PDB file of C-alpha atoms in Angstrom:
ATOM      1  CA  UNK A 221     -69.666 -13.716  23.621  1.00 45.00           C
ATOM      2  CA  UNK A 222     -70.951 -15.773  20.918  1.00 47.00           C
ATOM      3  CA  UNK A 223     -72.852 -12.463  19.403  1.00 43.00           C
ATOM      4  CA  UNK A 224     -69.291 -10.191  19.856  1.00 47.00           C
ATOM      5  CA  UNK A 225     -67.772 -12.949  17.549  1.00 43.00           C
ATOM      6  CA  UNK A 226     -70.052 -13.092  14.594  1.00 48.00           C
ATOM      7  CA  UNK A 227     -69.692  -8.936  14.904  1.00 45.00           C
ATOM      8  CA  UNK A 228     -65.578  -8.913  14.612  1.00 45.00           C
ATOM      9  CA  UNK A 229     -65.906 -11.717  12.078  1.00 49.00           C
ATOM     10  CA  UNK A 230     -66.017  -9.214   9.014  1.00 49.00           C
ATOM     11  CA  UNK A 231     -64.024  -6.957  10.549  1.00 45.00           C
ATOM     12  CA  UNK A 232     -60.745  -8.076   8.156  1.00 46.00           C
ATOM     13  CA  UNK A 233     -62.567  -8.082   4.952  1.00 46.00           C
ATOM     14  CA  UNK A 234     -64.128  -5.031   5.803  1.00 41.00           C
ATOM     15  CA  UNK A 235     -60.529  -3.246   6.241  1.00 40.00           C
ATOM     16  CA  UNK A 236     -58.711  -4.593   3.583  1.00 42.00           C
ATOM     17  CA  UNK A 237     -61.928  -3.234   1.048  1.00 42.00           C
ATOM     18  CA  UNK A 238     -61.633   0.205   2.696  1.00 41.00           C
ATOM     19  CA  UNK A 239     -57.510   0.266   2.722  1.00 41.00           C
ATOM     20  CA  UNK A 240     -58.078  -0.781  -1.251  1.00 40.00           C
ATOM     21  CA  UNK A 241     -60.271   2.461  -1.558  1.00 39.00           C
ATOM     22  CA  UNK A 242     -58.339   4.866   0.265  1.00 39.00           C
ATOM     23  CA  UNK A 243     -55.286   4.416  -1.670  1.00 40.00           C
ATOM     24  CA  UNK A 244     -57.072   4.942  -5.191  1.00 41.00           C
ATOM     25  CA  UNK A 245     -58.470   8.446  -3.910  1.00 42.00           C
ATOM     26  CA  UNK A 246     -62.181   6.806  -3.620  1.00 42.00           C
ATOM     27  CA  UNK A 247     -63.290   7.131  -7.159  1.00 44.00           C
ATOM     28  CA  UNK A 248     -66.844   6.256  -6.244  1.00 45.00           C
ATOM     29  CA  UNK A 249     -67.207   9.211  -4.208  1.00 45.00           C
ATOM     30  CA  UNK A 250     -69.978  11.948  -4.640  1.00 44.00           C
ATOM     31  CA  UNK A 251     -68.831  14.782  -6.680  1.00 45.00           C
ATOM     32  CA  UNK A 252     -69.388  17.339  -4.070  1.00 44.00           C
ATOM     33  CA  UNK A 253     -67.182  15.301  -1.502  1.00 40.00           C
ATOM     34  CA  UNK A 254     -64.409  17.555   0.341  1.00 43.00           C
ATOM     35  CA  UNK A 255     -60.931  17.408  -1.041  1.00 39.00           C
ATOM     36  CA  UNK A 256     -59.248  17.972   2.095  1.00 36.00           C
ATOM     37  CA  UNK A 257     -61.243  14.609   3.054  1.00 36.00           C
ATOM     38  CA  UNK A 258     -59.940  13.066  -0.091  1.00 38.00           C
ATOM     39  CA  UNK A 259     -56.142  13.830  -0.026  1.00 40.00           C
ATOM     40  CA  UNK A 260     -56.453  12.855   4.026  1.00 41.00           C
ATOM     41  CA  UNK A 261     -57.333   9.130   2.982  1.00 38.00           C
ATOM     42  CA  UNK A 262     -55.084   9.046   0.808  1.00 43.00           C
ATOM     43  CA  UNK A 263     -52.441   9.876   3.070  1.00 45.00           C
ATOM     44  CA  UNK A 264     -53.632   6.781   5.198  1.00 40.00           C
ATOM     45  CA  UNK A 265     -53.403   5.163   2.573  1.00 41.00           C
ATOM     46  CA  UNK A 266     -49.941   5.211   2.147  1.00 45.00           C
ATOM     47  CA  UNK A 267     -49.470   4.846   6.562  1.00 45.00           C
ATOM     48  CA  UNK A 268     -51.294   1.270   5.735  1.00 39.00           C
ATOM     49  CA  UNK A 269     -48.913   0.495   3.165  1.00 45.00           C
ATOM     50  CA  UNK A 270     -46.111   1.555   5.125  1.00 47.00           C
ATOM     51  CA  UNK A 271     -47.128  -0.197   8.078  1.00 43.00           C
ATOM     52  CA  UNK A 272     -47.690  -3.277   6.352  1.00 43.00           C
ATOM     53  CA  UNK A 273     -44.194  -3.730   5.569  1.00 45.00           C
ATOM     54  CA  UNK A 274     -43.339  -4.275   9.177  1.00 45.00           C
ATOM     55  CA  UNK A 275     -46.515  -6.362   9.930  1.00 42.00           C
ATOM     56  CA  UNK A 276     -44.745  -9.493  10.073  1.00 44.00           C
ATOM     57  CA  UNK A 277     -41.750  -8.392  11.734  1.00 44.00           C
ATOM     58  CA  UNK A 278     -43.930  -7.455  14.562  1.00 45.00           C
ATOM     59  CA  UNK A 279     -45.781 -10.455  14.884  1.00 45.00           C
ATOM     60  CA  UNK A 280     -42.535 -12.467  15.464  1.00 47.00           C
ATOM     61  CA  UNK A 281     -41.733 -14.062  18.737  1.00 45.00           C
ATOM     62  CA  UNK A 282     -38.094 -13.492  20.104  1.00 46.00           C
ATOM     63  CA  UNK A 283     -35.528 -15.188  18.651  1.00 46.00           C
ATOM     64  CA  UNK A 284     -37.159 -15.794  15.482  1.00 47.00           C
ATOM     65  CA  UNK A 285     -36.222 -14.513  12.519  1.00 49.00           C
ATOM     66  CA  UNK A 286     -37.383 -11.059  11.619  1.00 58.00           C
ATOM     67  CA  UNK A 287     -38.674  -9.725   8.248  1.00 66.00           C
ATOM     68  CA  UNK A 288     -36.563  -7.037   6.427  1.00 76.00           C
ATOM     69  CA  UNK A 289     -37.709  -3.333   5.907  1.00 73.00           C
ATOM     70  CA  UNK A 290     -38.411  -2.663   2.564  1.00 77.00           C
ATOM     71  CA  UNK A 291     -40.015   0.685   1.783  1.00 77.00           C
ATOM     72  CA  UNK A 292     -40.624   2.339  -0.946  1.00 72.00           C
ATOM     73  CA  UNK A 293     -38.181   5.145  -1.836  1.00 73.00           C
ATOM     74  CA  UNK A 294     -40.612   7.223  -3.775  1.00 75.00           C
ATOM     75  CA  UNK A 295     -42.936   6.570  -1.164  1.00 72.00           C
ATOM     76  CA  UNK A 296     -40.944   8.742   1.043  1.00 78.00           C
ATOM     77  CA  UNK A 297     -39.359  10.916  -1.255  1.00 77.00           C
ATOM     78  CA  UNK A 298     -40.694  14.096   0.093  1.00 81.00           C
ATOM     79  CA  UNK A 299     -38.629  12.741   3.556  1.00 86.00           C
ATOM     80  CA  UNK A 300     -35.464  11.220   2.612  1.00 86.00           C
ATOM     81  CA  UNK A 301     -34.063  10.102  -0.613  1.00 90.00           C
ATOM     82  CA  UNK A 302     -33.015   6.606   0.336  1.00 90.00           C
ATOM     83  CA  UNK A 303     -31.420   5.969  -3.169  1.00 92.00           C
ATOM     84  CA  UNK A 304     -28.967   8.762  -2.060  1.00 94.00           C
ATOM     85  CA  UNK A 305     -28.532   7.687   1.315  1.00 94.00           C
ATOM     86  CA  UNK A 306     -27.448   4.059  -0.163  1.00 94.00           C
ATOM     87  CA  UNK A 307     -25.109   5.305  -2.721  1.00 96.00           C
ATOM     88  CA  UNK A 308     -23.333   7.060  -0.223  1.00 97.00           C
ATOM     89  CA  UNK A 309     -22.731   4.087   2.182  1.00 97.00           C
ATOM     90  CA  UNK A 310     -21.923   2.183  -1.113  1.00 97.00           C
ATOM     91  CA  UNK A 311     -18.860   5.190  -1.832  1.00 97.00           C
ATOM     92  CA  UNK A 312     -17.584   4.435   1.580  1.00 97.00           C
ATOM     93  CA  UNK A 313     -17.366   0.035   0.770  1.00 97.00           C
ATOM     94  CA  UNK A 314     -15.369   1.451  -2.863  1.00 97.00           C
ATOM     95  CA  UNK A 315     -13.309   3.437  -1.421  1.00 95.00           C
ATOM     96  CA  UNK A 316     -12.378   0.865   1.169  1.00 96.00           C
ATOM     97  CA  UNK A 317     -10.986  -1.466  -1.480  1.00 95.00           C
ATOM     98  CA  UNK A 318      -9.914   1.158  -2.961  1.00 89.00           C
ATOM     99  CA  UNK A 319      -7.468   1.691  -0.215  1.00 88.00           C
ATOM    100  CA  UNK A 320      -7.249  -2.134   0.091  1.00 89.00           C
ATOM    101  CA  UNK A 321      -5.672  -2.901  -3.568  1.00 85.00           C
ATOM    102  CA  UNK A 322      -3.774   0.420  -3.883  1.00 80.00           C
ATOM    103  CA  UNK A 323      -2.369   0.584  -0.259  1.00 79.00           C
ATOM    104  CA  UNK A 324      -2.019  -2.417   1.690  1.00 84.00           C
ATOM    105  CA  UNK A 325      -0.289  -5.735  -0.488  1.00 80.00           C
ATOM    106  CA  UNK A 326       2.362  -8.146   1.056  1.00 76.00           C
ATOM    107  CA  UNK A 327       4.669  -6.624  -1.985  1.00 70.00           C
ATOM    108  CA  UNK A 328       4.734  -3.016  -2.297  1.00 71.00           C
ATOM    109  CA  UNK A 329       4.962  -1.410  -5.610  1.00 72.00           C
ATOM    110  CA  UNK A 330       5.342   2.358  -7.504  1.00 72.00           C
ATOM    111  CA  UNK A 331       1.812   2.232  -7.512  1.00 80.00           C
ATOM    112  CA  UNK A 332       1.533   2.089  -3.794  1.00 79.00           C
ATOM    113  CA  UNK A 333       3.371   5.229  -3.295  1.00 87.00           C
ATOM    114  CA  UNK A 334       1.531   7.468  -5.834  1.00 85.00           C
ATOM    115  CA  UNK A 335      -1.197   8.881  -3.432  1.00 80.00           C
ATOM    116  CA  UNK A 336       0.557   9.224  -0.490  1.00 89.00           C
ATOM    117  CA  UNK A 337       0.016  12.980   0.587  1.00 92.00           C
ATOM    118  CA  UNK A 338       2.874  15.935   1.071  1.00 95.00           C
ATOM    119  CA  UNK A 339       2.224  18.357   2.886  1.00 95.00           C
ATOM    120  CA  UNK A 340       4.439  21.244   1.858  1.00 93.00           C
ATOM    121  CA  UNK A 341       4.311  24.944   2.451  1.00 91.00           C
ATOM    122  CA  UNK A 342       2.212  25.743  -1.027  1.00 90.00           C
ATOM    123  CA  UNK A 343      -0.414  22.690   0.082  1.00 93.00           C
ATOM    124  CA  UNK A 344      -1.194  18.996   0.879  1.00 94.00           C
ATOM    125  CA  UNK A 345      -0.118  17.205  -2.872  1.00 95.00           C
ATOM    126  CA  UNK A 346       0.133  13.213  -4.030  1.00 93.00           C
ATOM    127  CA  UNK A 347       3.757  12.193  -4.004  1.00 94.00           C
ATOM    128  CA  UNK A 348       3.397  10.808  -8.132  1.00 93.00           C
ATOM    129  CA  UNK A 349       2.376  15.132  -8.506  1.00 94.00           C
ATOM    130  CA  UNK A 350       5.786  15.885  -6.594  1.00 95.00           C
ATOM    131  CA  UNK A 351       8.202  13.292  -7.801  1.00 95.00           C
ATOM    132  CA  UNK A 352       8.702  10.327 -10.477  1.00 95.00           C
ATOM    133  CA  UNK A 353       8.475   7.243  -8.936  1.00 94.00           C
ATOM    134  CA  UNK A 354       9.947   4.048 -10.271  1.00 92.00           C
ATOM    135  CA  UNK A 355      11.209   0.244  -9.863  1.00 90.00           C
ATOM    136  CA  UNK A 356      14.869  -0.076  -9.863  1.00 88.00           C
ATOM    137  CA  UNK A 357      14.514  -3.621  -8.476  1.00 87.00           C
ATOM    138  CA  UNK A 358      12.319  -6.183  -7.003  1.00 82.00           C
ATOM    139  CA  UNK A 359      13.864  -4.967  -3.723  1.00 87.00           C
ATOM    140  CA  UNK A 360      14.175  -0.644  -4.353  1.00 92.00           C
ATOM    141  CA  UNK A 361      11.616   1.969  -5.753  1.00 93.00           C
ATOM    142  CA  UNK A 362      13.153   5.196  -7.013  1.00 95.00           C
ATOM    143  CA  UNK A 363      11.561   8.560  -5.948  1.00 96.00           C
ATOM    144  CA  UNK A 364      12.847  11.536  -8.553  1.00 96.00           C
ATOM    145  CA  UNK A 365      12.535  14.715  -6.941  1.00 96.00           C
ATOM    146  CA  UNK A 366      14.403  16.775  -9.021  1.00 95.00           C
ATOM    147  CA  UNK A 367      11.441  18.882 -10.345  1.00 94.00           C
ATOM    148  CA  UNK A 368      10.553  19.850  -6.793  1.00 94.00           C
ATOM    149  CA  UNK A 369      14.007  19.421  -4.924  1.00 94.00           C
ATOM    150  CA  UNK A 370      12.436  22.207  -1.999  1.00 95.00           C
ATOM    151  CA  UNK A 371      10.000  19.309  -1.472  1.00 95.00           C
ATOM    152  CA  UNK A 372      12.200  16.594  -1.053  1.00 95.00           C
ATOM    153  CA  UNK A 373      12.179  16.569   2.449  1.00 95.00           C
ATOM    154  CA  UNK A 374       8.197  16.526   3.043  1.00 95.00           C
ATOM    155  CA  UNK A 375       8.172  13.534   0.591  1.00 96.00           C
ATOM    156  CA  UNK A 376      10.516  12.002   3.138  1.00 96.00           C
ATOM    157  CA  UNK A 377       8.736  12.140   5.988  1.00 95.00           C
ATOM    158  CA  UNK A 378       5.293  11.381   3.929  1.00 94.00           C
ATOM    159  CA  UNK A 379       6.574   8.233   3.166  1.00 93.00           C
ATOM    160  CA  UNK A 380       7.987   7.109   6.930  1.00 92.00           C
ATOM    161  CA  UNK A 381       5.103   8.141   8.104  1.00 89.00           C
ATOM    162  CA  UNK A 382       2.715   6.100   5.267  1.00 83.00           C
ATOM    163  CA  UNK A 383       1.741   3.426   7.563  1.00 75.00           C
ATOM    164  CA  UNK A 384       3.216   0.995   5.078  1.00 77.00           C
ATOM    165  CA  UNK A 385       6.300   0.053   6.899  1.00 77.00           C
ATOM    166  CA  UNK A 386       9.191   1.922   4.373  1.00 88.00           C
ATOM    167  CA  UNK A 387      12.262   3.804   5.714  1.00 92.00           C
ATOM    168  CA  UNK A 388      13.206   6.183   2.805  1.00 95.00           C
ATOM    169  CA  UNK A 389      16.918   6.844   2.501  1.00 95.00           C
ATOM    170  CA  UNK A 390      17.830  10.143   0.469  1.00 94.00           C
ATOM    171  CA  UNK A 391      20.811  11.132  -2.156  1.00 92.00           C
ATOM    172  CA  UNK A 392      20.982  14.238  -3.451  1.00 91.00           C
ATOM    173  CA  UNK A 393      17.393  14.839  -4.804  1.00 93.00           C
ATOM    174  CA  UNK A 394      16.370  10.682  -5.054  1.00 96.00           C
ATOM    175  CA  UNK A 395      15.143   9.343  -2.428  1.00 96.00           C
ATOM    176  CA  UNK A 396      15.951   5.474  -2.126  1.00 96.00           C
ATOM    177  CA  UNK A 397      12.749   3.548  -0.975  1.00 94.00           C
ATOM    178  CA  UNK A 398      14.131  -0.316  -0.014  1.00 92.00           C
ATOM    179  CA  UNK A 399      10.883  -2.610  -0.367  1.00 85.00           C
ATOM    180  CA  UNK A 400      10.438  -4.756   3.050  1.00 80.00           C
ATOM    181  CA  UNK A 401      11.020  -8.236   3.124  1.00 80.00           C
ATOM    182  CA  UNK A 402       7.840 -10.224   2.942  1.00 80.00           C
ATOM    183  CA  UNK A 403       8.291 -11.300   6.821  1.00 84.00           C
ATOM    184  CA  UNK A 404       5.423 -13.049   9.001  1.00 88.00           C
ATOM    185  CA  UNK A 405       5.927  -9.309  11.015  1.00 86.00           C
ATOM    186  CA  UNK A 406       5.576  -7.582   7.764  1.00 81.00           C
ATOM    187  CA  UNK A 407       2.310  -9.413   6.953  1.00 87.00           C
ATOM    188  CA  UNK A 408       0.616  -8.856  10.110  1.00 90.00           C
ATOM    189  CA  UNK A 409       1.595  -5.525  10.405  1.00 86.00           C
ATOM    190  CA  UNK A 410      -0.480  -4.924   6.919  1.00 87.00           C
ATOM    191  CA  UNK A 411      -3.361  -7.014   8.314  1.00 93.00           C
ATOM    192  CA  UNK A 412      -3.490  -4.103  11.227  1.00 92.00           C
ATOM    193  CA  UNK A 413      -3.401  -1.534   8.907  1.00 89.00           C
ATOM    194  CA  UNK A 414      -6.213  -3.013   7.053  1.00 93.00           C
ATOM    195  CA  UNK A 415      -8.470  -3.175   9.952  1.00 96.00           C
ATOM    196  CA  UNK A 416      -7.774   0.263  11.076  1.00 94.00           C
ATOM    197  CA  UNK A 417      -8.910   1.314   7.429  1.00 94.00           C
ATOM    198  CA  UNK A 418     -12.275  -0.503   7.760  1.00 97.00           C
ATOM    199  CA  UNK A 419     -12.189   1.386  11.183  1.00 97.00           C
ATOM    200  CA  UNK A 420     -12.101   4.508   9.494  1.00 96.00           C
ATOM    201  CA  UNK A 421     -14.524   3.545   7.004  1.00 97.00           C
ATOM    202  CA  UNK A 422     -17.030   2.280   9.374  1.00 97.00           C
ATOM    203  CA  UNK A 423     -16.596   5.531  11.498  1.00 97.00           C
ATOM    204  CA  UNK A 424     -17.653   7.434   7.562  1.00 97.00           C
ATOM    205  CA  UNK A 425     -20.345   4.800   7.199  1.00 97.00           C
ATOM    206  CA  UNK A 426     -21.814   5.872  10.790  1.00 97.00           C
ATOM    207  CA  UNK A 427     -21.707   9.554   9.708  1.00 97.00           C
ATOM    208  CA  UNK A 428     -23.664   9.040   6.427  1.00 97.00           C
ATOM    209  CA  UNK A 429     -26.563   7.172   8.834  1.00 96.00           C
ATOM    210  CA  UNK A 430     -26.407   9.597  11.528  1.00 96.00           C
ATOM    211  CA  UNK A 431     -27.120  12.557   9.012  1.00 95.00           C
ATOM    212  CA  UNK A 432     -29.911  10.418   7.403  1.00 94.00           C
ATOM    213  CA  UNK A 433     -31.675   9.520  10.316  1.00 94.00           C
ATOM    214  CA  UNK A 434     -31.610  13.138  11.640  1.00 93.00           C
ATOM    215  CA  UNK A 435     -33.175  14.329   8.220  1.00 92.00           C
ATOM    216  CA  UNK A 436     -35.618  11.670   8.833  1.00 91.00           C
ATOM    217  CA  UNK A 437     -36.907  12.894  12.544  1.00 90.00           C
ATOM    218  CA  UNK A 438     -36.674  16.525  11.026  1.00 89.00           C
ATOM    219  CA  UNK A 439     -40.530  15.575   9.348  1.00 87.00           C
ATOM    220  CA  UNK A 440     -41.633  14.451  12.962  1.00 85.00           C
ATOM    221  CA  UNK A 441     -44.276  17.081  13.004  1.00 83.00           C
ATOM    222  CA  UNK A 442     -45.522  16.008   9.259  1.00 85.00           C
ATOM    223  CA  UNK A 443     -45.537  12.157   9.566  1.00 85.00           C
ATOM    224  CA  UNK A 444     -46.134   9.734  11.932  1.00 86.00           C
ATOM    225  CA  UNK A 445     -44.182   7.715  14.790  1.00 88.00           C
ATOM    226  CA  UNK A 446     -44.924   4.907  12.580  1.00 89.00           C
ATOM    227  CA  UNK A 447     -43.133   6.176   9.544  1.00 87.00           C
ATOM    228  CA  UNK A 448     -40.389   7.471  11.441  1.00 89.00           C
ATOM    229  CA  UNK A 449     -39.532   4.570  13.143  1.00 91.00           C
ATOM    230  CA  UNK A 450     -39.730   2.639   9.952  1.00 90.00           C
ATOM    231  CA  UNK A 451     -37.401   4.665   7.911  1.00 91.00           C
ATOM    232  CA  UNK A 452     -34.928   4.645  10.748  1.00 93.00           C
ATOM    233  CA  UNK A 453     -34.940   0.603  10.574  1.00 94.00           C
ATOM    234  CA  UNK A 454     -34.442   1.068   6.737  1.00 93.00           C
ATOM    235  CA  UNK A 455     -31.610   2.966   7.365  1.00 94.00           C
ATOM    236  CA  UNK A 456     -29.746   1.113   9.920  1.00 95.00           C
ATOM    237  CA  UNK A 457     -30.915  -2.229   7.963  1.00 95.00           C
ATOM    238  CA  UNK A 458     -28.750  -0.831   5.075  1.00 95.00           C
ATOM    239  CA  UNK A 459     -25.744   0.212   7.091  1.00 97.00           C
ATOM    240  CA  UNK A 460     -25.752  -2.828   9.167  1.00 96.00           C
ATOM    241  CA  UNK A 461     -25.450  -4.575   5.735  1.00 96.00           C
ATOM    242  CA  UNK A 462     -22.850  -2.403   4.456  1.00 97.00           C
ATOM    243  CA  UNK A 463     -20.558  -2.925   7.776  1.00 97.00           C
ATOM    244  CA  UNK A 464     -20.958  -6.549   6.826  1.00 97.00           C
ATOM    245  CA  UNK A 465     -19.736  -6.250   3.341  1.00 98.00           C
ATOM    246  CA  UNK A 466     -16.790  -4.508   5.125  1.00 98.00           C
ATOM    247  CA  UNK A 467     -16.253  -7.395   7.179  1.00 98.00           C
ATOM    248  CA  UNK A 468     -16.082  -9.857   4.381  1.00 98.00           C
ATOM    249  CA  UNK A 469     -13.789  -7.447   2.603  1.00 97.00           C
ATOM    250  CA  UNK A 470     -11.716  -7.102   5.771  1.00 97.00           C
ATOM    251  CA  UNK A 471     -11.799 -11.394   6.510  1.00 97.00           C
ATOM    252  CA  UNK A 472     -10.464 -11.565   2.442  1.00 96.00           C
ATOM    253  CA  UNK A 473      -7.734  -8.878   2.551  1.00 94.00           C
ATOM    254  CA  UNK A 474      -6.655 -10.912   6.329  1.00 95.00           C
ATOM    255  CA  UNK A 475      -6.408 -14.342   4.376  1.00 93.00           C
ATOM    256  CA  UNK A 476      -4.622 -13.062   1.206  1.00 90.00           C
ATOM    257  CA  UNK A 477      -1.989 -11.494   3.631  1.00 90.00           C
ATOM    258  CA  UNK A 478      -1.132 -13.802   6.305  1.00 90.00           C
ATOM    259  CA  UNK A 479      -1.362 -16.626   3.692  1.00 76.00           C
TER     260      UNK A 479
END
């Protein structure tokens, strides 16, 4: 037993010297070594390096806390393109308060009204594209259709059917848009319509990871397990942080509109 020890003693020192080699392509190699032999180390190279950034995640006991993935995106640029894959889950957060300061406020305003879609028989539009929208008061917003008076009646039914709680009232070619009363109904009917927006969002969010992860087992023949199963962690790491930035947007927008 004793003899076994003193033979796995070196054993560490001994890896870490030949993991240092293999990832600078062995430069004290004879000239006439193969190159296929070569380019293979280096390729374990790069499986060490990979694997090390998950060593200490998998030497933690349950319910411990568990190291993040953090791999190199030009590591595994000839797989995925993680920098892509994270701007697109960062589109889907923007354009959730996008839809959060432009759509859902306890007091509604022009501005609220200018992207909500027509459909009409020539094509799906903006209402501001269709009609000129206005303030008359603190308590009506003016919708001009008189440019596109065959429209008028689309724009009506766009705007009941906005999810944002107004019941347009037409004359002649202006339709009359009374702004709700800032009631304790009003407010938490905005606070559902804000969480089925980060709904939605989430439901884009899980698209954008689903079509990562599938590129990502597309190179199962040409990596290994290992790598596989690490770039899928990266990936749902960075959407599990994005759905809880959405959360955080979702607890603000709550607060600001119940008060």
């Amino acid at each position: 037993m004793a003899l076994a020890l003193r033979w796995l003693r070196p054993l560490p020192s001994l890896l870490h010297r030949s993991s240092f080699l293999l990832t600078r392509g062995l430069p004290g190699a004879p000239s006439g070594y193969p190159a296929l032999l070569l380019e293979g180390c280096r390729q374990c190279g790069h499986q060490v390096l990979l694997s090390r950034q998950l060593a200490t995640k998998k030497a933690k006991g349950k319910g411990q806390s568990q190291a993040k993935v953090n791999i190199s995106a030009a590591l595994v640029e000839d797989i995925i393109n993680l920098e892509e894959t994270n701007e697109d889950m960062q589109a889907v957060i923007e354009a959730l308060k996008e839809d959060f300061s432009r759509n859902i406020s306890v007091r509604t305003s022009p501005g609220a009204l200018d992207h909500i879609t027509v459909v009409t028989k020539d094509g799906k539009f903006p209402l501001n594209q269709l009609g000129q929208i206005s303030q008359k008061s603190p308590q009506l917003i003016i919708v001009n259709m008189t440019n596109f008076p065959e429209s008028t009646a689309a724009a009506m039914k766009a705007i009941r059917e906005s999810g944002m709680n107004l019941n347009p009232e037409l004359d002649g070619t202006m339709i009359r848009v009374p702004v709700p009363k800032v009631t304790r109904e009003h407010r938490e009917n905005l606070v559902k319509l804000a969480k089925q927006s980060t709904n939605k969002s989430k439901e884009a969010l899980r698209k954008v990871r689903s079509k990562s992860i599938s590129q990502v087992k597309k190179s199962k023949s040409k990596v290994s397990e290992d790598t596989i199963w690490l770039l899928e962690k990266q990936i749902q790491q960075m959407a599990d942080e994005a759905v809880a930035e959405m959360d955080k947007l979702l607890a603000a927008k709550t607060k600001e509109l119940l008060g």
